[in-house]
Tab-separated table of C-alpha atoms and ligand atoms in Angstrom:
chain	number	residue	atom	x	y	z
A	1	UNK	CA	8.190	19.895	14.059
A	2	UNK	CA	10.446	19.367	17.069
A	3	UNK	CA	11.114	16.739	19.348
A	4	UNK	CA	8.608	16.288	21.997
A	5	UNK	CA	7.506	13.783	24.170
A	6	UNK	CA	7.730	10.100	22.829
A	7	UNK	CA	3.995	9.307	22.001
A	8	UNK	CA	1.556	11.151	20.131
A	9	UNK	CA	-1.875	11.289	19.463
A	10	UNK	CA	-3.528	10.582	15.889
A	11	UNK	CA	-7.070	10.779	14.083
A	12	UNK	CA	-7.543	8.292	11.446
A	13	UNK	CA	-10.292	9.425	8.944
A	14	UNK	CA	-11.714	6.191	7.314
A	15	UNK	CA	-11.831	2.691	8.437
A	16	UNK	CA	-11.267	0.685	5.442
A	17	UNK	CA	-8.267	-1.867	5.170
A	18	UNK	CA	-5.823	1.103	4.906
A	19	UNK	CA	-6.980	3.126	7.649
A	20	UNK	CA	-7.620	0.370	10.175
A	21	UNK	CA	-4.139	-0.906	9.865
A	22	UNK	CA	-2.815	2.242	10.087
A	23	UNK	CA	-4.858	2.957	13.424
A	24	UNK	CA	-4.026	-0.445	14.660
A	25	UNK	CA	-0.196	-0.179	13.957
A	26	UNK	CA	-0.014	3.276	15.586
A	27	UNK	CA	-1.852	2.100	18.836
A	28	UNK	CA	0.363	-0.853	18.848
A	29	UNK	CA	3.373	1.707	19.269
A	30	UNK	CA	1.626	3.056	22.409
A	31	UNK	CA	0.359	6.122	20.502
A	32	UNK	CA	-3.204	7.427	21.296
A	33	UNK	CA	-5.602	6.891	18.610
A	34	UNK	CA	-8.952	7.960	17.380
A	35	UNK	CA	-10.748	6.653	14.321
A	36	UNK	CA	-13.589	8.031	12.450
A	37	UNK	CA	-15.713	5.562	10.107
A	38	UNK	CA	-18.773	6.809	8.569
A	39	UNK	CA	-20.110	2.861	8.347
A	40	UNK	CA	-20.234	0.280	11.140
A	41	UNK	CA	-18.228	-2.847	11.691
A	42	UNK	CA	-18.167	-5.036	8.583
A	43	UNK	CA	-20.037	-8.327	9.270
A	44	UNK	CA	-19.099	-11.556	8.485
A	45	UNK	CA	-21.311	-13.454	5.862
A	46	UNK	CA	-21.681	-17.029	5.044
A	47	UNK	CA	-21.421	-16.082	1.318
A	48	UNK	CA	-18.088	-14.787	-0.370
A	49	UNK	CA	-18.598	-10.996	-0.793
A	50	UNK	CA	-17.960	-9.341	-4.011
A	51	UNK	CA	-14.924	-7.110	-3.305
A	52	UNK	CA	-11.898	-9.026	-2.932
A	53	UNK	CA	-8.222	-8.077	-2.889
A	54	UNK	CA	-5.013	-10.078	-4.045
A	55	UNK	CA	-2.737	-9.588	-1.052
A	56	UNK	CA	0.947	-9.723	-1.805
A	57	UNK	CA	3.535	-11.206	0.481
A	58	UNK	CA	4.459	-7.582	1.687
A	59	UNK	CA	1.201	-6.612	2.912
A	60	UNK	CA	0.679	-10.155	4.654
A	61	UNK	CA	4.024	-9.559	6.399
A	62	UNK	CA	2.430	-6.192	7.765
A	63	UNK	CA	-0.861	-7.922	8.747
A	64	UNK	CA	1.257	-10.844	10.440
A	65	UNK	CA	2.777	-8.209	12.347
A	66	UNK	CA	-0.362	-6.546	13.449
A	67	UNK	CA	-1.487	-9.970	14.552
A	68	UNK	CA	-4.681	-9.994	12.252
A	69	UNK	CA	-3.506	-12.252	9.364
A	70	UNK	CA	-3.308	-15.117	11.971
A	71	UNK	CA	-6.825	-14.484	13.155
A	72	UNK	CA	-8.262	-14.903	9.447
A	73	UNK	CA	-10.252	-18.162	8.772
A	74	UNK	CA	-8.388	-20.425	6.746
A	75	UNK	CA	-11.523	-21.462	5.077
A	76	UNK	CA	-12.071	-18.060	3.527
A	77	UNK	CA	-8.359	-17.364	2.127
A	78	UNK	CA	-7.379	-18.194	-1.247
A	79	UNK	CA	-3.812	-18.693	-1.585
A	80	UNK	CA	-2.700	-18.765	-5.291
A	81	UNK	CA	0.570	-20.725	-6.259
A	82	UNK	CA	0.373	-19.819	-9.870
A	83	UNK	CA	-0.473	-17.296	-12.303
A	84	UNK	CA	-1.753	-17.571	-15.947
A	85	UNK	CA	-1.881	-14.503	-18.248
A	86	UNK	CA	-2.809	-14.906	-21.606
A	87	UNK	CA	-4.179	-12.693	-24.692
A	88	UNK	CA	-7.545	-13.809	-25.952
A	89	UNK	CA	-7.333	-15.099	-29.510
A	90	UNK	CA	-3.366	-15.194	-29.891
A	91	UNK	CA	-0.372	-17.236	-28.968
A	92	UNK	CA	0.559	-14.708	-26.136
A	93	UNK	CA	0.851	-16.340	-22.740
A	94	UNK	CA	2.829	-16.254	-19.646
A	95	UNK	CA	2.500	-18.830	-16.409
A	96	UNK	CA	4.089	-17.864	-13.036
A	97	UNK	CA	4.791	-20.423	-10.384
A	98	UNK	CA	5.491	-19.767	-6.927
A	99	UNK	CA	8.116	-22.718	-6.757
A	100	UNK	CA	10.056	-20.655	-9.440
A	101	UNK	CA	10.595	-18.272	-6.535
A	102	UNK	CA	10.947	-21.006	-3.862
A	103	UNK	CA	7.640	-19.589	-2.236
A	104	UNK	CA	4.624	-21.953	-1.738
A	105	UNK	CA	2.450	-19.138	-2.964
A	106	UNK	CA	2.405	-15.858	-4.608
A	107	UNK	CA	-0.373	-14.278	-2.537
A	108	UNK	CA	-3.667	-14.867	-1.381
A	109	UNK	CA	-7.084	-13.619	-2.313
A	110	UNK	CA	-9.153	-12.146	0.664
A	111	UNK	CA	-12.463	-10.627	1.033
A	112	UNK	CA	-12.104	-6.955	1.660
A	113	UNK	CA	-14.849	-7.042	4.393
A	114	UNK	CA	-13.262	-10.217	5.968
A	115	UNK	CA	-10.182	-8.340	6.455
A	116	UNK	CA	-11.852	-5.228	7.767
A	117	UNK	CA	-13.826	-7.178	10.313
A	118	UNK	CA	-10.789	-8.516	11.949
A	119	UNK	CA	-8.912	-5.578	11.867
A	120	UNK	CA	-11.698	-3.521	13.462
A	121	UNK	CA	-11.982	-6.178	16.013
A	122	UNK	CA	-8.105	-6.002	16.492
A	123	UNK	CA	-7.971	-2.276	16.723
A	124	UNK	CA	-10.716	-1.884	19.306
A	125	UNK	CA	-9.100	-4.662	21.442
A	126	UNK	CA	-5.924	-2.733	21.374
A	127	UNK	CA	-7.716	0.462	22.594
A	128	UNK	CA	-8.201	2.617	19.280
A	129	UNK	CA	-11.450	4.626	20.061
A	130	UNK	CA	-13.555	4.142	17.197
A	131	UNK	CA	-16.256	6.773	16.149
A	132	UNK	CA	-18.518	4.830	13.797
A	133	UNK	CA	-21.229	5.774	12.103
A	134	UNK	CA	-20.156	9.609	11.713
A	135	UNK	CA	-18.009	11.582	9.160
A	136	UNK	CA	-15.294	14.782	9.501
A	137	UNK	CA	-17.324	17.635	8.186
A	138	UNK	CA	-14.624	20.095	8.831
A	139	UNK	CA	-10.843	20.313	9.577
A	140	UNK	CA	-8.645	22.685	11.032
A	141	UNK	CA	-4.848	22.356	10.199
A	142	UNK	CA	-1.968	24.180	12.003
A	143	UNK	CA	1.851	23.508	12.400
A	144	UNK	CA	1.649	21.742	15.590
A	145	UNK	CA	-1.896	20.392	16.033
A	146	UNK	CA	-4.968	19.229	14.030
A	147	UNK	CA	-8.747	19.365	15.126
A	148	UNK	CA	-11.662	18.042	13.638
A	149	UNK	CA	-15.607	18.617	14.030
A	150	UNK	CA	-17.805	15.228	13.469
A	151	UNK	CA	-21.130	15.394	11.777
A	152	UNK	CA	-22.626	14.980	15.427
A	153	UNK	CA	-20.897	18.270	16.289
A	154	UNK	CA	-18.309	16.418	18.414
A	155	UNK	CA	-14.747	18.083	18.251
A	156	UNK	CA	-11.465	15.807	18.232
A	157	UNK	CA	-8.170	17.181	18.517
A	158	UNK	CA	-4.585	15.200	18.105
A	159	UNK	CA	-1.275	15.657	17.035
A	160	UNK	CA	-1.846	14.386	13.574
A	161	UNK	CA	-4.659	13.760	11.050
A	162	UNK	CA	-4.462	10.809	8.805
A	163	UNK	CA	-6.942	10.923	5.730
A	164	UNK	CA	-7.666	7.459	4.921
A	165	UNK	CA	-10.871	7.951	3.682
A	166	UNK	CA	-10.831	6.739	0.146
A	167	UNK	CA	-10.555	7.546	-3.140
A	168	UNK	CA	-13.205	10.552	-2.944
A	169	UNK	CA	-11.478	11.474	0.147
A	170	UNK	CA	-13.370	14.513	1.480
A	171	UNK	CA	-10.572	15.287	3.893
A	172	UNK	CA	-8.215	15.492	1.056
A	173	UNK	CA	-10.614	17.766	-0.760
A	174	UNK	CA	-11.260	20.119	1.668
A	175	UNK	CA	-7.569	20.483	2.467
A	176	UNK	CA	-7.095	21.369	-1.313
A	177	UNK	CA	-4.339	18.789	-1.803
A	178	UNK	CA	-3.545	19.027	-5.740
A	179	UNK	CA	-4.659	15.921	-7.619
A	180	UNK	CA	-3.599	14.457	-10.861
A	181	UNK	CA	-6.332	12.144	-12.445
A	182	UNK	CA	-7.596	10.653	-15.344
A	183	UNK	CA	-10.566	8.012	-16.004
A	184	UNK	CA	-9.545	4.921	-17.643
A	185	UNK	CA	-12.739	4.931	-19.655
A	186	UNK	CA	-13.712	1.559	-18.160
A	187	UNK	CA	-15.852	-0.077	-15.477
A	188	UNK	CA	-14.877	-3.130	-13.467
A	189	UNK	CA	-17.517	-5.720	-13.150
A	190	UNK	CA	-17.157	-7.779	-10.052
A	191	UNK	CA	-19.352	-11.247	-9.136
A	192	UNK	CA	-18.734	-14.561	-7.579
A	193	UNK	CA	-18.705	-17.458	-10.003
A	194	UNK	CA	-18.621	-21.126	-9.454
A	195	UNK	CA	-16.668	-23.281	-11.959
A	196	UNK	CA	-16.969	-26.700	-13.058
A	197	UNK	CA	-13.359	-27.671	-13.041
A	198	UNK	CA	-11.315	-26.910	-9.759
A	199	UNK	CA	-9.289	-23.387	-9.839
A	200	UNK	CA	-6.063	-25.261	-8.521
A	201	UNK	CA	-5.258	-22.134	-6.678
A	202	UNK	CA	-4.335	-20.290	-10.219
A	203	UNK	CA	-5.143	-16.656	-10.504
A	204	UNK	CA	-5.838	-16.337	-14.230
A	205	UNK	CA	-6.366	-12.851	-16.363
A	206	UNK	CA	-6.894	-12.915	-20.054
A	207	UNK	CA	-6.435	-9.554	-22.044
A	208	UNK	CA	-9.116	-8.895	-24.309
A	209	UNK	CA	-9.223	-5.867	-27.033
A	210	UNK	CA	-11.778	-4.366	-24.529
A	211	UNK	CA	-10.051	-4.823	-21.102
A	212	UNK	CA	-8.594	-7.569	-19.097
A	213	UNK	CA	-10.697	-10.167	-17.360
A	214	UNK	CA	-9.496	-11.792	-14.106
A	215	UNK	CA	-10.419	-15.320	-12.632
A	216	UNK	CA	-9.263	-15.172	-8.657
A	217	UNK	CA	-9.316	-18.389	-7.027
A	218	UNK	CA	-11.268	-18.243	-3.606
A	219	UNK	CA	-10.937	-20.718	-0.816
A	220	UNK	CA	-13.279	-22.861	-2.273
A	221	UNK	CA	-11.637	-24.953	-5.092
A	222	UNK	CA	-14.519	-24.216	-7.435
A	223	UNK	CA	-15.280	-20.661	-6.682
A	224	UNK	CA	-13.333	-17.707	-8.244
A	225	UNK	CA	-14.028	-14.010	-7.963
A	226	UNK	CA	-14.439	-12.130	-10.973
A	227	UNK	CA	-13.232	-8.694	-12.011
A	228	UNK	CA	-14.103	-7.880	-15.713
A	229	UNK	CA	-12.590	-4.614	-16.575
A	230	UNK	CA	-14.326	-3.222	-19.708
A	231	UNK	CA	-14.406	-0.414	-21.860
A	232	UNK	CA	-17.391	1.927	-21.014
A	233	UNK	CA	-19.642	1.631	-23.974
A	234	UNK	CA	-19.352	-2.245	-23.480
A	235	UNK	CA	-19.802	-2.347	-19.771
A	236	UNK	CA	-23.352	-1.043	-20.104
A	237	UNK	CA	-24.103	-3.695	-22.614
A	238	UNK	CA	-22.534	-6.349	-20.153
A	239	UNK	CA	-24.548	-5.666	-17.295
A	240	UNK	CA	-27.795	-5.612	-19.366
A	241	UNK	CA	-27.234	-9.219	-20.618
A	242	UNK	CA	-28.981	-11.795	-18.865
A	243	UNK	CA	-27.183	-14.162	-16.592
A	244	UNK	CA	-26.889	-17.023	-19.163
A	245	UNK	CA	-25.598	-14.467	-21.746
A	246	UNK	CA	-23.170	-13.119	-19.469
A	247	UNK	CA	-21.668	-16.379	-18.371
A	248	UNK	CA	-21.516	-17.431	-22.006
A	249	UNK	CA	-19.508	-14.265	-22.932
A	250	UNK	CA	-17.369	-14.742	-19.980
A	251	UNK	CA	-16.789	-18.486	-20.921
A	252	UNK	CA	-15.593	-17.593	-24.639
A	253	UNK	CA	-12.586	-15.784	-23.068
A	254	UNK	CA	-11.923	-18.206	-20.653
A	255	UNK	CA	-9.814	-20.676	-22.884
A	256	UNK	CA	-12.162	-23.337	-21.246
A	257	UNK	CA	-9.739	-23.644	-18.583
A	258	UNK	CA	-12.336	-23.766	-15.876
A	259	UNK	CA	-15.296	-25.724	-17.468
A	260	UNK	CA	-18.510	-24.309	-17.443
A	261	UNK	CA	-19.279	-21.226	-15.318
A	262	UNK	CA	-22.084	-20.356	-13.095
A	263	UNK	CA	-22.832	-17.157	-11.854
A	264	UNK	CA	-23.475	-16.993	-7.821
A	265	UNK	CA	-23.980	-13.492	-7.059
A	266	UNK	CA	-25.330	-10.298	-8.535
A	267	UNK	CA	-22.808	-8.254	-10.797
A	268	UNK	CA	-21.526	-4.986	-9.407
A	269	UNK	CA	-19.823	-2.378	-11.359
A	270	UNK	CA	-16.977	0.227	-10.368
A	271	UNK	CA	-15.857	3.085	-12.300
A	272	UNK	CA	-12.248	2.855	-12.841
A	273	UNK	CA	-10.222	6.099	-12.099
A	274	UNK	CA	-6.523	6.871	-11.668
A	275	UNK	CA	-5.373	9.442	-9.464
A	276	UNK	CA	-2.673	10.509	-7.376
A	277	UNK	CA	-2.202	13.320	-4.882
A	278	UNK	CA	0.710	15.555	-5.480
A	279	UNK	CA	1.055	16.242	-1.706
A	280	UNK	CA	0.566	13.782	0.905
A	281	UNK	CA	1.711	15.853	3.891
A	282	UNK	CA	0.420	19.315	4.568
A	283	UNK	CA	1.437	20.665	8.090
A	284	UNK	CA	-0.016	17.839	10.214
A	285	UNK	CA	-2.130	16.074	7.663
A	286	UNK	CA	-1.254	12.713	5.991
A	287	UNK	CA	-2.884	11.027	3.190
A	288	UNK	CA	-2.504	7.433	2.705
A	289	UNK	CA	-4.268	4.602	0.780
A	290	UNK	CA	-6.894	5.349	-1.896
A	291	UNK	CA	-6.991	8.794	-0.398
A	292	UNK	CA	-3.799	9.522	-1.646
A	293	UNK	CA	-3.566	7.044	-4.980
A	294	UNK	CA	-6.001	4.831	-6.914
A	295	UNK	CA	-4.881	2.584	-10.013
A	296	UNK	CA	-6.246	0.350	-12.333
A	297	UNK	CA	-7.246	-3.116	-10.483
A	298	UNK	CA	-5.674	-5.351	-13.520
A	299	UNK	CA	-2.520	-6.146	-11.638
A	300	UNK	CA	-4.363	-6.137	-8.271
A	301	UNK	CA	-2.076	-3.781	-6.661
A	302	UNK	CA	-4.163	-0.743	-4.932
A	303	UNK	CA	-4.487	-1.898	-1.576
A	304	UNK	CA	-0.939	-3.473	-1.628
A	305	UNK	CA	0.276	0.180	-2.315
A	306	UNK	CA	-1.961	1.436	0.539
A	307	UNK	CA	-0.380	-1.260	2.934
A	308	UNK	CA	3.145	-0.252	2.175
A	309	UNK	CA	2.127	3.512	2.513
A	310	UNK	CA	1.332	2.049	6.269
A	311	UNK	CA	4.345	-0.069	6.869
A	312	UNK	CA	6.671	2.663	6.009
A	313	UNK	CA	4.616	5.522	8.183
A	314	UNK	CA	4.548	2.936	11.189
A	315	UNK	CA	8.631	2.855	10.710
A	316	UNK	CA	8.995	6.408	10.755
A	317	UNK	CA	6.420	6.993	13.829
A	318	UNK	CA	8.263	3.694	15.832
A	319	UNK	CA	11.457	5.942	16.111
A	320	UNK	CA	12.327	8.929	18.288
A	321	UNK	CA	10.635	12.178	17.183
A	322	UNK	CA	13.959	14.072	16.100
A	323	UNK	CA	13.597	15.371	12.628
A	324	UNK	CA	10.283	14.104	12.418
A	325	UNK	CA	9.164	16.436	9.646
A	326	UNK	CA	12.450	15.513	7.482
A	327	UNK	CA	11.502	11.743	7.943
A	328	UNK	CA	7.982	12.360	6.838
A	329	UNK	CA	8.979	14.230	3.839
A	330	UNK	CA	11.321	11.306	3.096
A	331	UNK	CA	8.102	8.910	3.685
A	332	UNK	CA	6.123	11.230	1.078
A	333	UNK	CA	8.739	11.541	-1.424
A	334	UNK	CA	9.304	7.292	-1.467
A	335	UNK	CA	5.614	6.580	-1.253
A	336	UNK	CA	4.780	9.142	-4.317
A	337	UNK	CA	7.677	7.498	-6.154
A	338	UNK	CA	6.322	4.101	-5.370
A	339	UNK	CA	2.668	4.941	-6.798
A	340	UNK	CA	3.883	6.849	-9.571
A	341	UNK	CA	6.042	3.589	-10.939
A	342	UNK	CA	2.924	1.474	-10.244
A	343	UNK	CA	0.811	3.740	-12.147
A	344	UNK	CA	3.071	4.091	-15.088
A	345	UNK	CA	3.298	0.237	-15.073
A	346	UNK	CA	-0.488	-0.214	-15.102
A	347	UNK	CA	-0.910	2.366	-18.066
A	348	UNK	CA	1.861	0.587	-19.896
A	349	UNK	CA	-0.221	-2.715	-19.369
A	350	UNK	CA	-3.375	-1.398	-20.043
A	351	UNK	CA	-2.464	0.594	-23.576
A	352	UNK	CA	0.031	-2.073	-24.395
A	353	UNK	CA	-2.739	-4.719	-24.411
A	354	UNK	CA	-5.536	-2.608	-25.960
A	355	UNK	CA	-6.855	-2.955	-29.470
A	356	UNK	CA	-6.900	-5.850	-31.938
A	357	UNK	CA	-4.258	-4.730	-34.444
A	358	UNK	CA	-2.707	-7.761	-35.595
A	359	UNK	CA	0.800	-6.288	-35.909
A	360	UNK	CA	0.698	-5.217	-32.204
A	361	UNK	CA	-0.584	-8.658	-31.459
A	362	UNK	CA	2.261	-10.182	-32.689
A	363	UNK	CA	4.789	-7.883	-30.761
A	364	UNK	CA	2.860	-8.611	-27.737
A	365	UNK	CA	2.889	-12.541	-28.404
A	366	UNK	CA	6.703	-12.436	-28.890
A	367	UNK	CA	6.919	-10.192	-25.933
A	368	UNK	CA	5.343	-12.260	-23.609
A	369	UNK	CA	7.136	-15.556	-25.226
A	370	UNK	CA	10.477	-13.754	-24.545
A	371	UNK	CA	9.503	-12.874	-20.978
A	372	UNK	CA	8.436	-16.408	-20.434
A	373	UNK	CA	11.755	-17.980	-21.656
A	374	UNK	CA	13.698	-15.220	-19.925
A	375	UNK	CA	14.216	-16.309	-16.486
A	376	UNK	CA	15.774	-12.899	-14.887
A	377	UNK	CA	12.857	-10.982	-16.540
A	378	UNK	CA	10.355	-13.429	-15.616
A	379	UNK	CA	11.672	-13.599	-11.863
A	380	UNK	CA	11.402	-9.514	-12.036
A	381	UNK	CA	7.869	-9.714	-13.007
A	382	UNK	CA	7.139	-12.155	-10.242
A	383	UNK	CA	8.766	-10.017	-7.675
A	384	UNK	CA	6.525	-7.243	-8.744
A	385	UNK	CA	3.607	-9.333	-8.156
A	386	UNK	CA	4.902	-10.585	-4.642
A	387	UNK	CA	5.373	-7.029	-3.752
A	388	UNK	CA	8.940	-7.615	-2.889
B	1	FAD	C1	-12.676	-4.145	-8.693
B	1	FAD	C2	-11.467	-3.667	-7.810
B	1	FAD	C3	-10.650	-4.579	-7.543
B	1	FAD	C4	-9.445	-4.369	-6.832
B	1	FAD	N1	-8.669	-5.582	-6.713
B	1	FAD	C5	-7.637	-5.405	-5.812
B	1	FAD	C6	-6.729	-6.421	-5.767
B	1	FAD	O1	-6.824	-7.352	-6.052
B	1	FAD	N2	-5.447	-6.050	-4.899
B	1	FAD	C7	-5.189	-4.857	-4.445
B	1	FAD	O2	-4.022	-4.420	-3.758
B	1	FAD	N3	-6.168	-3.779	-4.525
B	1	FAD	C8	-7.374	-3.862	-5.236
B	1	FAD	N4	-8.019	-2.983	-5.343
B	1	FAD	C9	-7.768	-1.730	-5.121
B	1	FAD	C10	-8.346	-1.686	-3.431
B	1	FAD	O3	-9.634	-2.292	-3.229
B	1	FAD	C11	-8.395	-0.231	-2.802
B	1	FAD	O4	-7.123	0.095	-3.064
B	1	FAD	C12	-8.450	-0.537	-1.391
B	1	FAD	O5	-9.886	-0.847	-1.087
B	1	FAD	C13	-8.229	1.022	-0.810
B	1	FAD	O6	-8.634	0.993	0.550
B	1	FAD	P1	-8.886	2.226	1.560
B	1	FAD	O7	-8.802	1.668	2.754
B	1	FAD	O8	-7.740	3.188	1.278
B	1	FAD	O9	-10.113	2.971	0.958
B	1	FAD	P2	-11.450	2.376	1.337
B	1	FAD	O10	-11.524	0.837	1.116
B	1	FAD	O11	-12.403	2.932	0.175
B	1	FAD	O12	-12.004	2.720	2.739
B	1	FAD	C14	-12.386	4.003	2.780
B	1	FAD	C15	-13.158	3.909	4.317
B	1	FAD	O13	-13.665	5.470	4.680
B	1	FAD	C16	-14.634	5.710	4.846
B	1	FAD	N5	-15.099	7.007	4.793
B	1	FAD	C17	-15.018	7.531	3.578
B	1	FAD	N6	-15.468	8.863	3.764
B	1	FAD	C18	-15.465	9.361	4.977
B	1	FAD	C19	-15.650	10.284	5.799
B	1	FAD	N7	-16.056	11.578	5.452
B	1	FAD	N8	-15.509	10.075	7.336
B	1	FAD	C20	-15.214	8.996	7.836
B	1	FAD	N9	-15.306	7.708	6.967
B	1	FAD	C21	-15.146	7.795	5.633
B	1	FAD	C22	-15.411	4.594	4.355
B	1	FAD	O14	-16.872	4.043	4.555
B	1	FAD	C23	-14.291	3.424	3.816
B	1	FAD	O15	-14.617	2.518	4.857
B	1	FAD	C24	-9.112	-3.202	-6.272
B	1	FAD	C25	-9.920	-2.211	-6.798
B	1	FAD	C26	-11.179	-2.397	-7.645
B	1	FAD	C27	-12.135	-1.176	-7.746
């Protein structure tokens, strides 16, 4: 790729949190941006929506830089200042507090739909041309241009195509970017739950022999978002339980830290799969977000990895275009390393806490006690959670 005029044109395929952030950031740099999204602008609802993300400080910094974080209604943000992690039926436990790293919080729980709504609004206001209700059905890539055909037969061309169309990315599949993947053999069951006791802004996670359960504090002091990851044979059984039975089962893992629980939504299940793309850059195609990688939600880092893809790619396109190809390759290398490190860490946690073997339980308990009492190690774990 050669140095050319300072402004470029982009097509971003996929208007989730990651694609919208990318499109908005590029537009704010003065580039021409078109975004293709098969759905419509997500609407705000009075109820908490089921899909939420723990947004780390690094992602918040990007959203602030884009001018979107400031617009999010504070009565829908769930900042958390502490994290409690324990193993069910064991003495293994560790607590983190924002004060230990001189912060007022460790992150915030935000509904995906809310974030997408405001990102979409900001992208439109900034001049991103949004093609909604259509999909890309074919892409032609060359060394200096891309063109795509939409499902309404419209043709679009640009200097770059960015695939941000999620874990089942059709753009990635048609470009035959090689993929490494495995199924976690688990589903995550999500729901909104009302608690008798206030959650006090603590994100709680219990490791059980069949998978981790997270109670994520929402803006309302007595509402949490549940992410219950559970091995496949048990996930069907859990979904088949009546509301009352489900809540009783959940309660048995909660250490009674939140008092009586009441289900306030339907339950939705998501199959959990790990994948990462072995190539994120092919000619003028770039893959970001879940289109490039997807990981187990147990540490709430999937979207945060995607936001970091966006931040670092924006830094590349903010510079003059000399040696663009080399800098894009560096971006690809750095982001792949970050994604693979996170994938390995999630695998370690998942395998490390699986099963009820008493010897392993003892080791886990001792390990967590050591981490809890060893300030440098604990700070290192907190840094990971903060996205530093
Ligand atoms: C249960 C669960 C809990 C999670 N919790 C967390 C958490 O706490 N913290 C965290 O950081 N991450 C979390 N994650 C991960 C996070 O949800 C994802 O990493 C993130 O949503 C990915 O965003 P994305 O924009 O890349 O993809 P998506 O959100 O999947 O967006 C893709 C978009 O592309 C559109 N699209 C798809 N195909 C086409 C097409 N052909 N043409 C046009 N548009 C198309 C879709 O409509 C969609 O809008 C969790 C995941 C799960 C399953």
